[in-house]
Short mmCIF file of C-alpha atoms and ligand atoms in Angstrom, two decimals:
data_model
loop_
_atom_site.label_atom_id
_atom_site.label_comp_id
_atom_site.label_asym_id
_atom_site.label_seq_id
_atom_site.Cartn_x
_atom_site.Cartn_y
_atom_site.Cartn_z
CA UNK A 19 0.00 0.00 0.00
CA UNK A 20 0.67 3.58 -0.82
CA UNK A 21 0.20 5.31 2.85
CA UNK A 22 0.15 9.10 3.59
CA UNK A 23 1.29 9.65 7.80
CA UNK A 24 0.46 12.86 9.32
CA UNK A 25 1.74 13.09 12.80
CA UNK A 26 2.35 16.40 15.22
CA UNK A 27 6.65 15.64 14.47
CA UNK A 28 8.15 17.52 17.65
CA UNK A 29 6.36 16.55 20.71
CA UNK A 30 4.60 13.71 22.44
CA UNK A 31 3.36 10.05 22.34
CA UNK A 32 0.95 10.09 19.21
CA UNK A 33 3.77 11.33 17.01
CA UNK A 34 6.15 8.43 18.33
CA UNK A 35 3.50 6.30 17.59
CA UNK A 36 2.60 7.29 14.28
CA UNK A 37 6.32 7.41 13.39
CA UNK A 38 6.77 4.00 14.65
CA UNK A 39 3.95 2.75 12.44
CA UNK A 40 5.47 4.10 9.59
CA UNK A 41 8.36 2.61 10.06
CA UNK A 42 7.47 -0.27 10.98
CA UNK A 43 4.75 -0.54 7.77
CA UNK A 44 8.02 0.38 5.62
CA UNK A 45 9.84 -2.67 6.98
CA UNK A 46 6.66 -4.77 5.82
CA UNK A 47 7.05 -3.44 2.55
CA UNK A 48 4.27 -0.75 2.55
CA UNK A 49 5.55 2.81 0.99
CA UNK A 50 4.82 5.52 3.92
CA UNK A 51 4.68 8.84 3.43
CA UNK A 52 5.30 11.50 6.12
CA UNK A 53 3.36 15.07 5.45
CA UNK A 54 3.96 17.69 8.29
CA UNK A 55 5.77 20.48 8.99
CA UNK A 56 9.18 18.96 9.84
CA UNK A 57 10.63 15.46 10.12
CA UNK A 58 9.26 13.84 12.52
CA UNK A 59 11.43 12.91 15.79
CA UNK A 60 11.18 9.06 15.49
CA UNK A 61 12.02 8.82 11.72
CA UNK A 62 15.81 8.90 11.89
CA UNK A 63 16.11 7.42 8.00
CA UNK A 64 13.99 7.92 4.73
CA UNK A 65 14.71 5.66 2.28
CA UNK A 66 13.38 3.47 -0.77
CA UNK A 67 10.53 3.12 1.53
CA UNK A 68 10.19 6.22 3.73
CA UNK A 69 9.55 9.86 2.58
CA UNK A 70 8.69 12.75 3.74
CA UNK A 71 6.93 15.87 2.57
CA UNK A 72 7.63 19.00 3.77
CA UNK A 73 4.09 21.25 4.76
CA UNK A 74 5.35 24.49 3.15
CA UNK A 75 4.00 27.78 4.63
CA UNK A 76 3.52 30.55 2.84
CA UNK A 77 3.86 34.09 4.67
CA UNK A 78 1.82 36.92 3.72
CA UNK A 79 1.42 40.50 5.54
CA UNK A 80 -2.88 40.00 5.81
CA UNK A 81 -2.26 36.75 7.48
CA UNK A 82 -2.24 37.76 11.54
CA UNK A 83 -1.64 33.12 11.99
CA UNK A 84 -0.33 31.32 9.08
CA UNK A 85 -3.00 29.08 7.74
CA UNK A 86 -0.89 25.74 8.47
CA UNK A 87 -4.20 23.75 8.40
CA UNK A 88 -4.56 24.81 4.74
CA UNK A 89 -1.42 24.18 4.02
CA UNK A 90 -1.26 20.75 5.44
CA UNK A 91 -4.52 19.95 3.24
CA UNK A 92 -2.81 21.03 0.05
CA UNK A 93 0.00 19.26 1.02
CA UNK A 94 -1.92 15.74 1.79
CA UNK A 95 -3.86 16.20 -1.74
CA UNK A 96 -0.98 17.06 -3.32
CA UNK A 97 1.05 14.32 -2.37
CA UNK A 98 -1.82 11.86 -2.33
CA UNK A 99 -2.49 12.37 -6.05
CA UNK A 100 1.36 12.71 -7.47
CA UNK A 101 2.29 9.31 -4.97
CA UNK A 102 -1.18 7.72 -5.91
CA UNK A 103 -2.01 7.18 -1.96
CA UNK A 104 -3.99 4.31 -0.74
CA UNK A 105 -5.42 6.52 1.99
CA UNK A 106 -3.74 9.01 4.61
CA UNK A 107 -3.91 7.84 8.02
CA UNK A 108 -3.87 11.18 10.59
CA UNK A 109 -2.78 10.78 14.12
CA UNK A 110 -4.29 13.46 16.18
CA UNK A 111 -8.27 14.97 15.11
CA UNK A 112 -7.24 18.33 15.65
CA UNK A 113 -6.33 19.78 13.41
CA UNK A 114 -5.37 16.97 10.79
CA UNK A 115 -8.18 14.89 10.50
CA UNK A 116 -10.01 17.95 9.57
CA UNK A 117 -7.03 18.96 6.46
CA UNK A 118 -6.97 15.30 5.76
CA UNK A 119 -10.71 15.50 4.92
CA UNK A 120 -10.39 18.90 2.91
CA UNK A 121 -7.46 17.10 1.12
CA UNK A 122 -10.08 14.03 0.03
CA UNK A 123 -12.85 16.50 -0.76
CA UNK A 124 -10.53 18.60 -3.00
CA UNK A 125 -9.37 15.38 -5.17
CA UNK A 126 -12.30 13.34 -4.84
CA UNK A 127 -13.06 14.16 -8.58
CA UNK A 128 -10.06 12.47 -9.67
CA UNK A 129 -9.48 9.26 -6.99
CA UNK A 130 -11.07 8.80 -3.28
CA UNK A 131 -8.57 8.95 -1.01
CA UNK A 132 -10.14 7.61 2.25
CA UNK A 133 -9.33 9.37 5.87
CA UNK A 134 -8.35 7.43 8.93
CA UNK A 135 -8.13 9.04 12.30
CA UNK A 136 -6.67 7.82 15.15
CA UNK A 137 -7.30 9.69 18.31
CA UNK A 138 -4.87 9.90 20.84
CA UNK A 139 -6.11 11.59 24.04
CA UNK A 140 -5.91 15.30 24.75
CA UNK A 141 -7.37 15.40 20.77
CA UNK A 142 -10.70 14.04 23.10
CA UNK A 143 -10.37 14.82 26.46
CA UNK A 144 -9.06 18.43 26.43
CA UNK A 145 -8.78 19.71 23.00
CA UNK A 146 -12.02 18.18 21.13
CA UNK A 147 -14.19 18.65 24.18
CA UNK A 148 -13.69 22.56 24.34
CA UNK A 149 -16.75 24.04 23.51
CA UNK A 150 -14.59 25.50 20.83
CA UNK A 151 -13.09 22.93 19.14
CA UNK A 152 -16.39 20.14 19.92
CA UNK A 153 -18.09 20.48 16.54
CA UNK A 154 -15.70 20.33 14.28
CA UNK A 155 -13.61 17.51 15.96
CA UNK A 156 -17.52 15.67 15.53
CA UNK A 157 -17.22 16.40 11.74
CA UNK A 158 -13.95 15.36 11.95
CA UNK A 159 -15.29 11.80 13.61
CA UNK A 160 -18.14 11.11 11.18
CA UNK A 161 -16.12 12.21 7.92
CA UNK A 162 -13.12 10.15 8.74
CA UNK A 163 -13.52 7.10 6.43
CA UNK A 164 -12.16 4.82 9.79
CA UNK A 165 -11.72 6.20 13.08
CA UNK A 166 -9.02 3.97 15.68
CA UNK A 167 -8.31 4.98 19.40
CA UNK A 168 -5.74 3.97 21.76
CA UNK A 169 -7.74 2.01 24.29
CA UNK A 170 -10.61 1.04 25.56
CA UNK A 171 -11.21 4.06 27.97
CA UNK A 172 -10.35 6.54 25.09
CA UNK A 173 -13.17 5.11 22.78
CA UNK A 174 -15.85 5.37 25.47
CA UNK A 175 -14.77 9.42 25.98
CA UNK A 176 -15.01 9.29 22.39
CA UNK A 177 -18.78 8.03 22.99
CA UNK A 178 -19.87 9.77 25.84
CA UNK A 179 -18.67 13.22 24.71
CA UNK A 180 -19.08 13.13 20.82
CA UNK A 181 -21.83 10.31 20.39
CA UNK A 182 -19.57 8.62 17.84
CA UNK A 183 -19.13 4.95 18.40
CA UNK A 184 -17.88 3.78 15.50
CA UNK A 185 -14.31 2.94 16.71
CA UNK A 186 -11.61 0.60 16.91
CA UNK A 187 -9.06 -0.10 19.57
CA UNK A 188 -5.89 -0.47 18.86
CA UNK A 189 -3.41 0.19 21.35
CA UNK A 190 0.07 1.74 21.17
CA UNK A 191 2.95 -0.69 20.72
CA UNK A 192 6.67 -1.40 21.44
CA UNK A 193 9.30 -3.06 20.27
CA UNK A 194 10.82 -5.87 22.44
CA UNK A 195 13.91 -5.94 21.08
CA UNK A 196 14.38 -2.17 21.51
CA UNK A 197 12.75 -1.83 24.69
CA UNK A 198 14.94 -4.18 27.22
CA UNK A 199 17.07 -3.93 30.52
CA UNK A 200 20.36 -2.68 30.18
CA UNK A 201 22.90 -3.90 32.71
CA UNK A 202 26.33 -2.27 32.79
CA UNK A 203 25.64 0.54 30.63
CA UNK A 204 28.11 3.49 31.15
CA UNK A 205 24.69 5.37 31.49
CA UNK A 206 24.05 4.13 34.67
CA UNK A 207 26.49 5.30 36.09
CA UNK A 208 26.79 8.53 34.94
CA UNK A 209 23.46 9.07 35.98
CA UNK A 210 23.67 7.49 39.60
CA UNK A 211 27.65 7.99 40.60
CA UNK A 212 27.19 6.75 44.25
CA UNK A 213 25.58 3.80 43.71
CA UNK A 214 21.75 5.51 43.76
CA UNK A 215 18.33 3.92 42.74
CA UNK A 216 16.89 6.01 40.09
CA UNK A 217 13.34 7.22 39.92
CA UNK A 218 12.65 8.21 36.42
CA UNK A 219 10.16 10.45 34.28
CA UNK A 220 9.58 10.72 30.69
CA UNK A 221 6.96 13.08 29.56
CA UNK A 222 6.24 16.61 27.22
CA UNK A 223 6.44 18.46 30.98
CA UNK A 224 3.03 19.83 30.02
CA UNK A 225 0.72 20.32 33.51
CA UNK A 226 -1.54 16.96 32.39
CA UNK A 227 1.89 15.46 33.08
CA UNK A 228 2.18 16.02 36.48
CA UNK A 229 6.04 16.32 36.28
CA UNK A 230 6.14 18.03 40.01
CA UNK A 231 5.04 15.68 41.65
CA UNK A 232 7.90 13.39 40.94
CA UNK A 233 10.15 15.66 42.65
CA UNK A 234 7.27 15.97 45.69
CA UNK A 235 8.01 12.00 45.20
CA UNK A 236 11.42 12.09 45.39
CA UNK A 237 11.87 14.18 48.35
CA UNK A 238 9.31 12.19 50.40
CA UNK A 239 11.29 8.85 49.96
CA UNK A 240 14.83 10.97 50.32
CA UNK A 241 13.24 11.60 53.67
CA UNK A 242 13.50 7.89 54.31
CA UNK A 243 17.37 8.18 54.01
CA UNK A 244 16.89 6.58 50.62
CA UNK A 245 20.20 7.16 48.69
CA UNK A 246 17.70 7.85 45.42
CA UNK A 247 18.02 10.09 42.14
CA UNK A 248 15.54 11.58 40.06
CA UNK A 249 16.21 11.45 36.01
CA UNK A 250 13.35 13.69 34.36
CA UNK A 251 13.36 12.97 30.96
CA UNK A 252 11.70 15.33 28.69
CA UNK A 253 10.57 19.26 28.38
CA UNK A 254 8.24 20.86 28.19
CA UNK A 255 5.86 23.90 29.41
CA UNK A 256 6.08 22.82 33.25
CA UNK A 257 9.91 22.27 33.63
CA UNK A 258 10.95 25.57 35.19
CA UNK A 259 8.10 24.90 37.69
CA UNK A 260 9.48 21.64 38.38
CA UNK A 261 13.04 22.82 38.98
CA UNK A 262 11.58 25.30 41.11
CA UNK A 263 9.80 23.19 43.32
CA UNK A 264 13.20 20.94 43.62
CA UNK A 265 14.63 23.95 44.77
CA UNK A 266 12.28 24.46 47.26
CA UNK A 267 12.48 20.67 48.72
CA UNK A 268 16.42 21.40 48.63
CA UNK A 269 16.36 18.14 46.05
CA UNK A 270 17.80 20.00 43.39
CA UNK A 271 21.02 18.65 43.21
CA UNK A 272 19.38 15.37 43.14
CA UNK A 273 17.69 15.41 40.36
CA UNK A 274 19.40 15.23 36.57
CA UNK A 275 17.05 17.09 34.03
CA UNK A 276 18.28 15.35 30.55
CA UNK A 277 15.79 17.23 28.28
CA UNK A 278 14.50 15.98 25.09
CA UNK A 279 16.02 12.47 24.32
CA UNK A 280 16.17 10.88 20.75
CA UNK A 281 16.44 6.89 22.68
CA UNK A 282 14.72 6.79 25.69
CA UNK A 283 14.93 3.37 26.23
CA UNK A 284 18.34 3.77 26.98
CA UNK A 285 17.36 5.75 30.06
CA UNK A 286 14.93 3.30 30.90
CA UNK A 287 17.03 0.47 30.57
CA UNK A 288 19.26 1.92 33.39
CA UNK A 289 16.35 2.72 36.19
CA UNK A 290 14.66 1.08 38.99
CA UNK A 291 11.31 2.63 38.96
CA UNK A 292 8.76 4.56 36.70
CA UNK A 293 6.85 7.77 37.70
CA UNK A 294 3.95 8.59 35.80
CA UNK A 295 1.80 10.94 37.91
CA UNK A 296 -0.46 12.08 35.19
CA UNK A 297 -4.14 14.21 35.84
CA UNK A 298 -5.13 12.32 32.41
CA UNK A 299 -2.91 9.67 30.26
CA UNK A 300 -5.54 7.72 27.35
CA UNK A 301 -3.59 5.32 27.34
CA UNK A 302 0.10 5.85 28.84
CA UNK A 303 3.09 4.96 26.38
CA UNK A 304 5.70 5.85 28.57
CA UNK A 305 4.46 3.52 31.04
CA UNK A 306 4.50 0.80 28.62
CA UNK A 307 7.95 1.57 27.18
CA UNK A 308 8.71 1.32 31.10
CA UNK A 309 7.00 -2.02 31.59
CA UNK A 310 8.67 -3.35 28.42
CA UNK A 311 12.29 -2.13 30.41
CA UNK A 312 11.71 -3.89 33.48
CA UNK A 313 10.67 -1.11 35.22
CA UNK A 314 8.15 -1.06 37.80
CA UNK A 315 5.56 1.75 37.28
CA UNK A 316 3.99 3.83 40.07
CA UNK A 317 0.99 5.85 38.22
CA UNK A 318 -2.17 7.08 38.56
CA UNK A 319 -5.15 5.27 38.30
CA UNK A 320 -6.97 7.34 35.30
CA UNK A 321 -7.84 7.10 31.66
CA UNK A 322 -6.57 4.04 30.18
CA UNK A 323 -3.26 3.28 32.41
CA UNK A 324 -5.13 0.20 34.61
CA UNK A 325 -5.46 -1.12 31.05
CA UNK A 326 -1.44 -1.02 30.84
CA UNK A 327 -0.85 -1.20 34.39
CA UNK A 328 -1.71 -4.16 36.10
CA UNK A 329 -1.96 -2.83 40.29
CA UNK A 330 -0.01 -4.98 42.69
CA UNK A 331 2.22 -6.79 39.96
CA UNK A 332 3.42 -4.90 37.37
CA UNK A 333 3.28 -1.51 39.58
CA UNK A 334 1.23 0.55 41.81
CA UNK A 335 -1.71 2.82 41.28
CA UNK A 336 -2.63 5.74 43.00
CA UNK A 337 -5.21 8.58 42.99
CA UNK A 338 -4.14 11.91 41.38
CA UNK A 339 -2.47 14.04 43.42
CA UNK A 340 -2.22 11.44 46.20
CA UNK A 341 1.74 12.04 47.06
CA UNK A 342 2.11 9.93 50.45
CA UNK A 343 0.82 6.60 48.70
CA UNK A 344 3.11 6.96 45.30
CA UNK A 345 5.97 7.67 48.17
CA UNK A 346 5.14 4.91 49.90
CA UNK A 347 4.43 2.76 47.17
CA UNK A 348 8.12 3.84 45.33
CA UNK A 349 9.46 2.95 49.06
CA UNK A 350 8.23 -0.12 49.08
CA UNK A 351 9.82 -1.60 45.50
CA UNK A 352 13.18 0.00 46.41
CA UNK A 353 12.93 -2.13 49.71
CA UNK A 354 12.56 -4.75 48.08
CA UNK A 355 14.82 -6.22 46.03
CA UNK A 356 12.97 -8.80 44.99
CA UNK A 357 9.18 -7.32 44.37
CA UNK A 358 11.00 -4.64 41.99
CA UNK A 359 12.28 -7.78 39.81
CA UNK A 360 9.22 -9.79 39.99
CA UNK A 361 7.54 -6.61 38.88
CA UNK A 362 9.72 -5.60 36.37
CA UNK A 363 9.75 -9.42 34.95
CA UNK A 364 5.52 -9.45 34.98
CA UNK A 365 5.42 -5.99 33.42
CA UNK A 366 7.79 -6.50 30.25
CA UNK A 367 6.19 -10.25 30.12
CA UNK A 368 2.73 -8.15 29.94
CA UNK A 369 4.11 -5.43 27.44
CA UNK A 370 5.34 -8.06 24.82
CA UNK A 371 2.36 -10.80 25.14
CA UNK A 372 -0.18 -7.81 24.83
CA UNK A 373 1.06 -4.74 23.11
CA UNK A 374 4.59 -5.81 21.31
CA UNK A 375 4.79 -4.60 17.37
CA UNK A 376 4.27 -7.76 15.57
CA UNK A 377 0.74 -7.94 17.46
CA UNK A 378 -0.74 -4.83 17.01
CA UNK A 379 0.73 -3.42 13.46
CA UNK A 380 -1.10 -6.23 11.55
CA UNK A 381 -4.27 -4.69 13.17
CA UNK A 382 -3.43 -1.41 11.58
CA UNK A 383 -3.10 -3.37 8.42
CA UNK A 384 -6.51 -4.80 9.09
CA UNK A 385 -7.90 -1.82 9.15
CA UNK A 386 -6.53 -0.19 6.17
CA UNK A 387 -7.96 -3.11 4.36
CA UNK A 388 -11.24 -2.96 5.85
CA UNK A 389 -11.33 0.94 5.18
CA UNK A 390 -10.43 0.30 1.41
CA UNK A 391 -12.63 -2.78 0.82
CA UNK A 392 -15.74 -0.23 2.32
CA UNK A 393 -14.95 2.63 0.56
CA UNK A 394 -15.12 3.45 -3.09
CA UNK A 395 -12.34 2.55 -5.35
CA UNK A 396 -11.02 0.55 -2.61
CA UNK A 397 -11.38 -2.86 -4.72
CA UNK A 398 -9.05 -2.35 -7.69
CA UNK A 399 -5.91 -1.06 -5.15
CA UNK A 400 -3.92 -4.01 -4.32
CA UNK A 401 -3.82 -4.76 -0.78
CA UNK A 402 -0.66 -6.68 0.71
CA UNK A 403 -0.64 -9.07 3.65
CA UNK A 404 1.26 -8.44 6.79
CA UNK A 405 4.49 -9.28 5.16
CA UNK A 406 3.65 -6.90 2.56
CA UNK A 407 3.66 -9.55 -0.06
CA UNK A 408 0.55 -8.67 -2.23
CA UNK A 409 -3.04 -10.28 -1.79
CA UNK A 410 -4.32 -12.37 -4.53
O1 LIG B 509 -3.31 13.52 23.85
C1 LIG B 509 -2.21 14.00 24.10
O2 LIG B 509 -1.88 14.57 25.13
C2 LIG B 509 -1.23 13.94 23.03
C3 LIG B 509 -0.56 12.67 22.92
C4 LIG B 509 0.82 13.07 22.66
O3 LIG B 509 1.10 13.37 21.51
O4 LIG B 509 1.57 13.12 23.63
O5 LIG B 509 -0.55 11.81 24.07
C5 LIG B 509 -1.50 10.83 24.09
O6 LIG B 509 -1.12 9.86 23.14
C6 LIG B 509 -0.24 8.84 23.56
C7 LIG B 509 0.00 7.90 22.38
O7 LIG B 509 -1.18 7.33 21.94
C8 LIG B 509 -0.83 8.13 24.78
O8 LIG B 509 -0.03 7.04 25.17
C9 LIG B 509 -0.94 9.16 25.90
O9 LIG B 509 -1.52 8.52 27.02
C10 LIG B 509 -1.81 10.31 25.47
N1 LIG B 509 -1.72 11.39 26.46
C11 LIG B 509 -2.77 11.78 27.19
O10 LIG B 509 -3.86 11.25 27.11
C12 LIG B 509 -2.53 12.90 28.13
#
């Protein structure tokens, strides 16, 4: 298949995921074809396989905001007519489904290009339910030609808040083979000199994150005479207000802030336990790429993280904002030697048997082939299996 991938390239979990999908649909011998406004993060190589399309923005003095939306839809039609796409999957409603849809409308004439969606979280929860942005992100739902979402939880927002039900779950993914323990890696100790345990955070640092109350966290179980470290990694809107607060708690100094990381598995690989405080997480990647290291996770119980995060054996969850348990939780696993193991072990058995790549990509594929099978001039495209070897 010919596939158009529109993903937000700079920050946060649905453009890792939509990167990775590319990727990943390149190795199985589909053509993938970025469209956004820079390369995205994830996609370190282009290739026979892999291209990307560069949204370019036009500046004129009557525009106050540059109309990237309209841009991005001339871009997608563009590229979906000279690259004769099979469909362009968006990642993210708002605003691509809705320039994805434009695109279609404005080449329909010459071949249908059919939409997919797939919602990520704040597209729903936040965003999409502003009063502001509700109807169109609707319009967006009920003119995409296939709508997916990340897990069960994020489908039934999608329900209760847009009355769209027409949606299928397919969670976010990881690779085992990238996504392992590291032992003896000169990162560890760089990052824990003395011998420490390391608490770790990955996140965009934006205030759905949480990302202060991992240092609260840290200097609760500090308190304990726990000879502990903090790795945040990340940034992000929130990150001065974290430092700030790990001044405050006279933690500072224990606490490395490593900013944006291209491999964050190599960070994970090195750590003992996983903080993921969030308000709202759909579905929680980073806690998965944790589970998938070996890491216990101590989270929050919200959105769709119980479906990652099995309580009492592959971490701990908590309520929001509920500080003394996550302390006491984190406390306990560093302890105990052996819990933290037995976690680690249940939660990277867990990430691979439910959520590794080689399950959940051929449910994209699926999809795509139940999208162009339903919608018109679907039939004559030739569809490949999951080996991208071409259907009969
Ligand atoms: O919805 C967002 O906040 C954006 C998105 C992102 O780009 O970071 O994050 C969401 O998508 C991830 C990948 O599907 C999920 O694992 C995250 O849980 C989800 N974040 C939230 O729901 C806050």
């Amino acid at each position: 298949m010919n596939i158009g991938i529109t993903v937000y390239p700079t920050y946060g979990g649905s453009g890792i995921v939509g990167s990775e999908l590319g990727r990943d649909l390149a190795a199985r011998g589909h053509n993938v074809h970025f469209i956004s406004s820079v390369l995205p993060t994830r996609v370190t190589e282009l290739g026979e396989r892999v291209h990307f399309h560069e949204v370019e923005m036009m500046s004129y003095p009557l525009f106050e905001h540059q109309p990237y939306d309209l841009a991005l839809a001339t871009k997608m039609a563009t590229v979906a007519r000279a690259e004769r796409l099979d469909l362009l999957h968006v990642h993210y409603a708002i605003p691509h489904s809705i320039s994805a849809i434009l695109a279609r409308e404005s080449i329909k004439q010459k071949r249908y290009v059919p939409v997919i969606t797939t919602l990520h979280g704040t597209d729903i929860t936040l965003v999409g339910a502003d009063r502001s942005y509700l109807p169109i992100t609707r319009y967006g739902l009920q003119q995409s030609d296939g709508v997916t979402a990340v897990s069960k939880f994020l489908k039934q927002a999608t329900i209760e808040t847009f009355d769209f039900d027409e949606i299928e779950v397919i969670p976010n993914f990881i690779c085992s083979h990238h996504y392992k323990r590291l032992e003896d890696s000169p990162l560890h100790a760089e990052l824990a000199p003395n011998g420490e345990k390391l608490l770790t955070h990955v996140s965009n640092f934006r205030a759905v994150k949480r990302p202060i109350d991992c240092v609260e966290i840290l200097a609760k179980v500090k308190a304990h005479g726990k000879n502990v470290r903090l790795v945040m990694v990340g940034d992000g809107p929130e990150r001065s207000a974290v430092y700030y607060r790990a001044e405050q708690l006279n933690v500072k100094d224990d606490v490395s802030f490593v900013g944006k990381q291209a491999n964050i598995a190599d960070y994970l690989g090195v750590s003992d336990v996983f903080l993921l405080p969030s308000e709202l997480e759909s579905f929680g990647l980073a806690a998965l790429e944790a589970q998938a290291c070996e890491l216990p996770v101590i989270a929050t119980r919200i959105g769709g993280i119980p479906e990652v995060v099995n309580d009492g054996e592959t971490g701990f969850l908590s309520d929001v904002g509920d500080i003394e348990k996550m302390s006491e939780d984190t406390l306990r696993l560093l302890n105990d030697e052996d819990m933290r193991r037995a976690f680690g072990e249940k939660g990277r058995d867990l990430a691979i048997q439910r959520y590794n790549a080689d399950k959940i990509i051929p449910q994209y594929i699926s999809f795509y082939e139940k999208v162009l099978q339903t919608t018109e001039g679907g039939e004559s495209l030739p569809v490949m299996n999951a080996s991208g070897v071409q259907k009969s």
